[in-house]
PDB file of C-alpha atoms in Angstrom:
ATOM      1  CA  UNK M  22       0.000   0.000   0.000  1.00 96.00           C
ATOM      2  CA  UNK M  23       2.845   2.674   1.087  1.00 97.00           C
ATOM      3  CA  UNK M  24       4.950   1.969  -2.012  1.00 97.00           C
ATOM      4  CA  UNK M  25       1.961   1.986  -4.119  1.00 97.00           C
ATOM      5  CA  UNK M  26       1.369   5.382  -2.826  1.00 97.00           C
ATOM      6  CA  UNK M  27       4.157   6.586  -2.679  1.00 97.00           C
ATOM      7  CA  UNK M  28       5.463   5.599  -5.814  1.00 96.00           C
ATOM      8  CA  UNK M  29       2.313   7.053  -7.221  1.00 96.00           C
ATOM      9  CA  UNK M  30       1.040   4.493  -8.833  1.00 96.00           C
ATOM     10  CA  UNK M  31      -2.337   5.208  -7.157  1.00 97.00           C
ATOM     11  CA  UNK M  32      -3.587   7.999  -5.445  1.00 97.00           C
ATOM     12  CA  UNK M  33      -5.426   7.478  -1.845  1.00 97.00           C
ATOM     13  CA  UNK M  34      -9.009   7.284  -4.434  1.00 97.00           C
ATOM     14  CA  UNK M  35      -8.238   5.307  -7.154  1.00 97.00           C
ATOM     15  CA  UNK M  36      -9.744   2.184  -7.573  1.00 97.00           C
ATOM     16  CA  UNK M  37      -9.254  -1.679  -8.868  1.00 97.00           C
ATOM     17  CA  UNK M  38     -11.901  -4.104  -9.735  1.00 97.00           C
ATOM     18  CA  UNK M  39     -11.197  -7.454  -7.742  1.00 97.00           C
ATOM     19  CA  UNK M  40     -11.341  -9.713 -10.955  1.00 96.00           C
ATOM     20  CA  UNK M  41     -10.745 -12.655  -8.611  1.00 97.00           C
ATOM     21  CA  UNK M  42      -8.311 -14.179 -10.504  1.00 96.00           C
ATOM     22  CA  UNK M  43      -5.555 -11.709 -11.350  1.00 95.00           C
ATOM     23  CA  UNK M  44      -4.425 -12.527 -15.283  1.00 93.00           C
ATOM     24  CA  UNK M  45      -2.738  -9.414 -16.771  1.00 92.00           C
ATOM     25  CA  UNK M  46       0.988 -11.188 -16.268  1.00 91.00           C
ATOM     26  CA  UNK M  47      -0.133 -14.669 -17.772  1.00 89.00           C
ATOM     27  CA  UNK M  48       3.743 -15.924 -16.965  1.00 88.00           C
ATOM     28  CA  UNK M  49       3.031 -15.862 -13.240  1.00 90.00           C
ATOM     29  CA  UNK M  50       0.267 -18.020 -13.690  1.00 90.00           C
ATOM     30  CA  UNK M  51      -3.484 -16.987 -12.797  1.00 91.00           C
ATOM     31  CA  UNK M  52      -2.996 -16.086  -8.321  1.00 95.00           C
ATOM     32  CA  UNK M  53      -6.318 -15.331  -6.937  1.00 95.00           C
ATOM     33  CA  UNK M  54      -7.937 -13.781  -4.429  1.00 95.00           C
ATOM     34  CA  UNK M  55      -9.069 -15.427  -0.848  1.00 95.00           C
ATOM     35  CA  UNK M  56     -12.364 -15.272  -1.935  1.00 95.00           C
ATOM     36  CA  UNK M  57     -14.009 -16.889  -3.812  1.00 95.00           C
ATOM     37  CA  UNK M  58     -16.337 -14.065  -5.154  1.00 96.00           C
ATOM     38  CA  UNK M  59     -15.577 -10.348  -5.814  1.00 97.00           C
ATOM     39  CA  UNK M  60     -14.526  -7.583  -3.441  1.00 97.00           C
ATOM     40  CA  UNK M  61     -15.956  -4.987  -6.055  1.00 97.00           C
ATOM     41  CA  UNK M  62     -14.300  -1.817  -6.698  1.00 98.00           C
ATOM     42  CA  UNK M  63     -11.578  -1.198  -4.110  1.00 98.00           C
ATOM     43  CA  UNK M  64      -9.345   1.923  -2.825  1.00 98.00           C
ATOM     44  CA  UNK M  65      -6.652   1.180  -0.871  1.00 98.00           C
ATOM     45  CA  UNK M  66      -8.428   1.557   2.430  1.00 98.00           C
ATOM     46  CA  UNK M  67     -10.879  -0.979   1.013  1.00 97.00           C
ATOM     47  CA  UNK M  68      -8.357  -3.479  -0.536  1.00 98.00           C
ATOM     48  CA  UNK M  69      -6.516  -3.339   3.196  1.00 97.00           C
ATOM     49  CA  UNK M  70      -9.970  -4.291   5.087  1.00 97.00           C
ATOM     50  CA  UNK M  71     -10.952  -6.853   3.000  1.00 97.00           C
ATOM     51  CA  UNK M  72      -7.271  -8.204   2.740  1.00 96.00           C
ATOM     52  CA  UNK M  73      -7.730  -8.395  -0.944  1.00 97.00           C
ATOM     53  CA  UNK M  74      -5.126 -10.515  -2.788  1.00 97.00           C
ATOM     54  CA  UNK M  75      -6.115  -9.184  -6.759  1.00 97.00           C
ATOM     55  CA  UNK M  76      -5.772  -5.449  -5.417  1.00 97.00           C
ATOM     56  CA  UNK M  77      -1.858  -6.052  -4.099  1.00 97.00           C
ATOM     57  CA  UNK M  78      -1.437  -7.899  -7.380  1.00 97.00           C
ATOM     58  CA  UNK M  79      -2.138  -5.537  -9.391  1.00 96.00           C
ATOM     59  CA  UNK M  80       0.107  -2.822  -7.253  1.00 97.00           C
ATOM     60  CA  UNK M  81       2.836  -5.475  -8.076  1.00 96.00           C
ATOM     61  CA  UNK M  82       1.949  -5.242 -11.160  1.00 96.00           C
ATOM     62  CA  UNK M  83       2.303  -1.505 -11.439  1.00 96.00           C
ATOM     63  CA  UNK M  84       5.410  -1.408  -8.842  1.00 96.00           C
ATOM     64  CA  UNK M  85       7.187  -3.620 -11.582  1.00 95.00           C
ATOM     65  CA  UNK M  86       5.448  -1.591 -14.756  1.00 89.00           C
ATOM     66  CA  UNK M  87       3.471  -3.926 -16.010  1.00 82.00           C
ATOM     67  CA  UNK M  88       2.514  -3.581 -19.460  1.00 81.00           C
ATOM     68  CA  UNK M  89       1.363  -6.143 -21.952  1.00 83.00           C
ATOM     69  CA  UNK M  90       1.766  -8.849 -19.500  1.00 83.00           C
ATOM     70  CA  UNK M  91       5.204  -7.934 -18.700  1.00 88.00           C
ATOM     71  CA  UNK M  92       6.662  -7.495 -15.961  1.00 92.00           C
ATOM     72  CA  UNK M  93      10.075  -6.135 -14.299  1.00 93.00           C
ATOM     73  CA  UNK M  94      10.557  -8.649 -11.378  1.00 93.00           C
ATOM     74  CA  UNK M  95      13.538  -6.857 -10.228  1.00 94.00           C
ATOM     75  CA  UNK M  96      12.482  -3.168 -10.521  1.00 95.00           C
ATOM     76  CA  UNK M  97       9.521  -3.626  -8.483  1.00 95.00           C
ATOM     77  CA  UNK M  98      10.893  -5.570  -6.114  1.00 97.00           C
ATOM     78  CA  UNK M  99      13.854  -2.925  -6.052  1.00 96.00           C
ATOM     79  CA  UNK M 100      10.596  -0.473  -4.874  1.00 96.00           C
ATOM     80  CA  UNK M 101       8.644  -2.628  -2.592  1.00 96.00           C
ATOM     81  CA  UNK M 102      12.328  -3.603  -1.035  1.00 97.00           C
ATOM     82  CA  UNK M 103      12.340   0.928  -0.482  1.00 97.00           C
ATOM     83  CA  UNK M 104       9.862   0.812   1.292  1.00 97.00           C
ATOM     84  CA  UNK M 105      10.119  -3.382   3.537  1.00 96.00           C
ATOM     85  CA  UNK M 106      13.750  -1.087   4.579  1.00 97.00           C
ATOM     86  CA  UNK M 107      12.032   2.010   5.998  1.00 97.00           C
ATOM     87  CA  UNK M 108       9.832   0.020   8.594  1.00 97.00           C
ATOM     88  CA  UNK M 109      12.411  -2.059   9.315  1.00 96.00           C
ATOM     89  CA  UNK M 110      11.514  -5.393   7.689  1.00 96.00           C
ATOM     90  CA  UNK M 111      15.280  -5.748   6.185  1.00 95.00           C
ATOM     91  CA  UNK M 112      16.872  -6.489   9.128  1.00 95.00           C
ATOM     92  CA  UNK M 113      16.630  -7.480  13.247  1.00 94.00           C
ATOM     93  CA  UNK M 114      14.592  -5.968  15.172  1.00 93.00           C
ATOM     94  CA  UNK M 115      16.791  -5.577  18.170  1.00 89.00           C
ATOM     95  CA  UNK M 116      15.398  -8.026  20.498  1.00 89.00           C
ATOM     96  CA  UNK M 117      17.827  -9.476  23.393  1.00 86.00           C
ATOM     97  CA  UNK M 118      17.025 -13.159  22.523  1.00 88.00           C
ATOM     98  CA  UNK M 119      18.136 -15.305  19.090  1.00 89.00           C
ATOM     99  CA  UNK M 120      16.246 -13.777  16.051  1.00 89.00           C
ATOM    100  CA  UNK M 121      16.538 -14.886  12.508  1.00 90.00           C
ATOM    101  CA  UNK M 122      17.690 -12.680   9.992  1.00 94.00           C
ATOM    102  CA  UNK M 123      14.882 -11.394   7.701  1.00 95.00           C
ATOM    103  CA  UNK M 124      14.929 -12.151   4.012  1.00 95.00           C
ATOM    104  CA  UNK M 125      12.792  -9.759   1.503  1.00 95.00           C
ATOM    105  CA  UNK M 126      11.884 -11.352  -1.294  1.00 95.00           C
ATOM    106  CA  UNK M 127      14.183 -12.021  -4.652  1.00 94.00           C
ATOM    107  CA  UNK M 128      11.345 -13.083  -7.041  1.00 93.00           C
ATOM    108  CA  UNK M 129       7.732 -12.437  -8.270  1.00 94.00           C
ATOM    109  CA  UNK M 130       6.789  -8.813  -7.582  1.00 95.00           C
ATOM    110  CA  UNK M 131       2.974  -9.890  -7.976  1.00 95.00           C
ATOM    111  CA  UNK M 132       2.893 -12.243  -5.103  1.00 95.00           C
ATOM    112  CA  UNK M 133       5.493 -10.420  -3.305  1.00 95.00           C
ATOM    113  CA  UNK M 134       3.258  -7.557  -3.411  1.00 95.00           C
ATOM    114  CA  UNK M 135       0.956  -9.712  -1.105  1.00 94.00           C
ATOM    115  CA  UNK M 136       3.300 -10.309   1.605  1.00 92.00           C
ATOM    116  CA  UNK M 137       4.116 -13.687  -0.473  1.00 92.00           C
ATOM    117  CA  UNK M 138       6.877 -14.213  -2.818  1.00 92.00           C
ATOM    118  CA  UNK M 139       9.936 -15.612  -0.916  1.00 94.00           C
ATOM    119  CA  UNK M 140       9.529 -13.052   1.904  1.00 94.00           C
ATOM    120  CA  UNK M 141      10.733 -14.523   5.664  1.00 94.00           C
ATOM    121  CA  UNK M 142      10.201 -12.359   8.719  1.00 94.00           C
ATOM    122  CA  UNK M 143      10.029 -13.025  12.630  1.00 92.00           C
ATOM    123  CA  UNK M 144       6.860 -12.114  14.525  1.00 92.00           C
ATOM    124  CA  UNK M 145       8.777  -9.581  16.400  1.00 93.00           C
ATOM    125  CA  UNK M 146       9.869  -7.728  13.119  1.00 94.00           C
ATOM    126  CA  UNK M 147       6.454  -7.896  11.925  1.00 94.00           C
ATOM    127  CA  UNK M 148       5.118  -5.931  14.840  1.00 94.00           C
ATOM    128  CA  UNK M 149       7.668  -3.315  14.446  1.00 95.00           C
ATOM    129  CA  UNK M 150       6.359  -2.795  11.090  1.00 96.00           C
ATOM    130  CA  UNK M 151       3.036  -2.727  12.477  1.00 95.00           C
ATOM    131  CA  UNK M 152       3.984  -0.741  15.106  1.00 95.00           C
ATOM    132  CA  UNK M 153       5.471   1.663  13.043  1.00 97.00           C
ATOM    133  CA  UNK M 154       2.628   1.945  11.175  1.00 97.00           C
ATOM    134  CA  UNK M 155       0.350   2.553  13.973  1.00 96.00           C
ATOM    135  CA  UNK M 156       2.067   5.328  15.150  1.00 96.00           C
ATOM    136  CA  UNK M 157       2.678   6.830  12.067  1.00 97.00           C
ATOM    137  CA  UNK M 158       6.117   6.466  11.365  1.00 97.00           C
ATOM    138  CA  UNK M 159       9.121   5.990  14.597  1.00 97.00           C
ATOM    139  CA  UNK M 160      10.348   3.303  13.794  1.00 97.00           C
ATOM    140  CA  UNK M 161      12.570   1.293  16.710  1.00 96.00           C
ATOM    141  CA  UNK M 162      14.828  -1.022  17.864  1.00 94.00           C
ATOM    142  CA  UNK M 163      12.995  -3.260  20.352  1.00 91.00           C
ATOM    143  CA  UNK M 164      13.861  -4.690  23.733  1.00 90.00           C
ATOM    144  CA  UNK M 165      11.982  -7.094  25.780  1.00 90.00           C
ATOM    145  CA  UNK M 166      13.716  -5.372  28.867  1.00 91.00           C
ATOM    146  CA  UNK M 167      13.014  -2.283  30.733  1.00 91.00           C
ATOM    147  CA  UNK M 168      16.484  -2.594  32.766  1.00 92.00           C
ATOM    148  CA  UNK M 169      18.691  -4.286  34.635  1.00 92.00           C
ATOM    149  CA  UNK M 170      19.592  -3.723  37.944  1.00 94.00           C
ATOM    150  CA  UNK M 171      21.582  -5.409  40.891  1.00 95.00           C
ATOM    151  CA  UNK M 172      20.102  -6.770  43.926  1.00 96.00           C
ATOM    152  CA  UNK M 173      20.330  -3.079  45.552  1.00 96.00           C
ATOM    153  CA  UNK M 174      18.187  -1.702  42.956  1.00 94.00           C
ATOM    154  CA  UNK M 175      21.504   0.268  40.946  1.00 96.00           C
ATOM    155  CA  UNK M 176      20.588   0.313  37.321  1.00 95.00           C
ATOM    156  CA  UNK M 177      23.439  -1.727  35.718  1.00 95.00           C
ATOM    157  CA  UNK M 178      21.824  -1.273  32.190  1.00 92.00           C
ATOM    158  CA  UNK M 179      19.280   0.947  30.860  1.00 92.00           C
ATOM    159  CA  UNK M 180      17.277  -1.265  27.582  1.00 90.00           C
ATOM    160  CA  UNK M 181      14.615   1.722  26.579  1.00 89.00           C
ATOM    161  CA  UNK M 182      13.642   1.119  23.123  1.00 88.00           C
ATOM    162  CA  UNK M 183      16.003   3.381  20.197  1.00 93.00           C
ATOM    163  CA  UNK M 184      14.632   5.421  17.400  1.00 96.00           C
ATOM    164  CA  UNK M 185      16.225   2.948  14.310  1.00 96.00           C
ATOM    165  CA  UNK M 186      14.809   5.655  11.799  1.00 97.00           C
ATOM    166  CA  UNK M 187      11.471   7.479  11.262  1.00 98.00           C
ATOM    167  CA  UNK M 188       9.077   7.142   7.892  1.00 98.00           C
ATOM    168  CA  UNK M 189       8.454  10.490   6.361  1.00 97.00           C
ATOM    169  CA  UNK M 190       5.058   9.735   4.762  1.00 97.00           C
ATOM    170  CA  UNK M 191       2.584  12.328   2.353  1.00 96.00           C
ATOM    171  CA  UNK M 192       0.014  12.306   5.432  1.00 97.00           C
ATOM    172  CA  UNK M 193      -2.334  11.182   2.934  1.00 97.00           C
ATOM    173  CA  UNK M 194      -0.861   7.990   2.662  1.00 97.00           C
ATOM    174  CA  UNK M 195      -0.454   7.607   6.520  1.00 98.00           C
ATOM    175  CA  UNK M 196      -4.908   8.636   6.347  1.00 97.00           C
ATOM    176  CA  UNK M 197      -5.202   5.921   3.747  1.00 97.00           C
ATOM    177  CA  UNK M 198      -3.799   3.318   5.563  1.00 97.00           C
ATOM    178  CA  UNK M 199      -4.947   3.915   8.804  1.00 97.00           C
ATOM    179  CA  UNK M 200      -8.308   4.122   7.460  1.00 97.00           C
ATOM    180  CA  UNK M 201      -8.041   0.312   5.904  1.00 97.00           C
ATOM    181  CA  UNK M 202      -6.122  -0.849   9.441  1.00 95.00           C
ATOM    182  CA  UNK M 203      -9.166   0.789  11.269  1.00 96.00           C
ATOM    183  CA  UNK M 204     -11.847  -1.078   8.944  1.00 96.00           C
ATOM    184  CA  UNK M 205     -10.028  -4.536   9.435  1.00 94.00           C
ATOM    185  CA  UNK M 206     -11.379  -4.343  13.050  1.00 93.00           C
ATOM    186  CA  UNK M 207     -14.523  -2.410  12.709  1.00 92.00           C
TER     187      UNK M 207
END
């Protein structure tokens, strides 16, 4: 959605019919949506509540500009990668226990689009990038500790949470997808 946006490949009103099956890029086959009927005519708000599959398709589609069934894999996965980097998807998160290393995906924009693709991430990186959603951009290092302290109480280590970098968003692509994250769960 953010690359999408940001890229400009759609504006927070434009809209995509989910077709259900997506078929513009015939060599990736014919992915379809979760559901087995159509979402209907879709903004980006609406293509993040209902979680629909033919919408991000088509954005990896566009990412990688599509035209006449072809695609450039690596040029929209160069622009989705942008954008995994800035909420911190590309590497750890910062957590004091063992955490594998995150892998963004090196093939098939259109499903990689979808969170698919050969993407790997840990839970905990996923909630940064959630988190850093959320709160519209501070993006951190995380800890699972406040501090540590001896048996006196003397702080021996301070483990408050650091700024890794912040997102610098057009606010109407923070509105857009906080609208779609709010209709998810309303």
């Amino acid at each position: 959605s953010v690359a999408s946006l940001q890229e400009g490949v759609i504006s927070p009103n434009s809209t995509v019919y989910d077709t259900v099956s997506f078929t513009k890029a015939p060599s990736y086959g014919s992915p379809r949506c979760w559901s087995s009927s159509s979402h209907g005519n879709l903004t980006v708000a609406g293509a993040l509540e209902h979680s629909c599959n033919v919408f991000f398709y088509e954005m990896g589609y566009r990412l990688g500009n599509g035209h006449n069934g072809r695609v450039n894999d690596s040029g929209g996965l160069a622009r989705l990668k942008k954008y995994a980097d800035m909420f911190g998807l590309t590497d750890k998160s910062g957590v004091e226990i063992t955490e594998s290393s995150p892998h963004f995906s090196t093939s098939d924009i259109i499903r990689s689009a979808i969170g698919q693709g050969t993407n790997n991430y840990s839970t905990v990186g996923l909630a940064r990038y959630v988190t850093t959603v959320a709160n519209s951009g501070n993006c951190y290092n995380l800890s699972l500790l406040s501090k540590a302290t001896d048996a006196d109480g003397n702080l021996i280590a301070d483990y408050t949470p650091t700024l890794r970098n912040t997102v610098d968003l057009k606010q109407s692509t923070w509105d857009a997808i906080h609208q779609g994250m709010r209709k998810v769960v309303e």
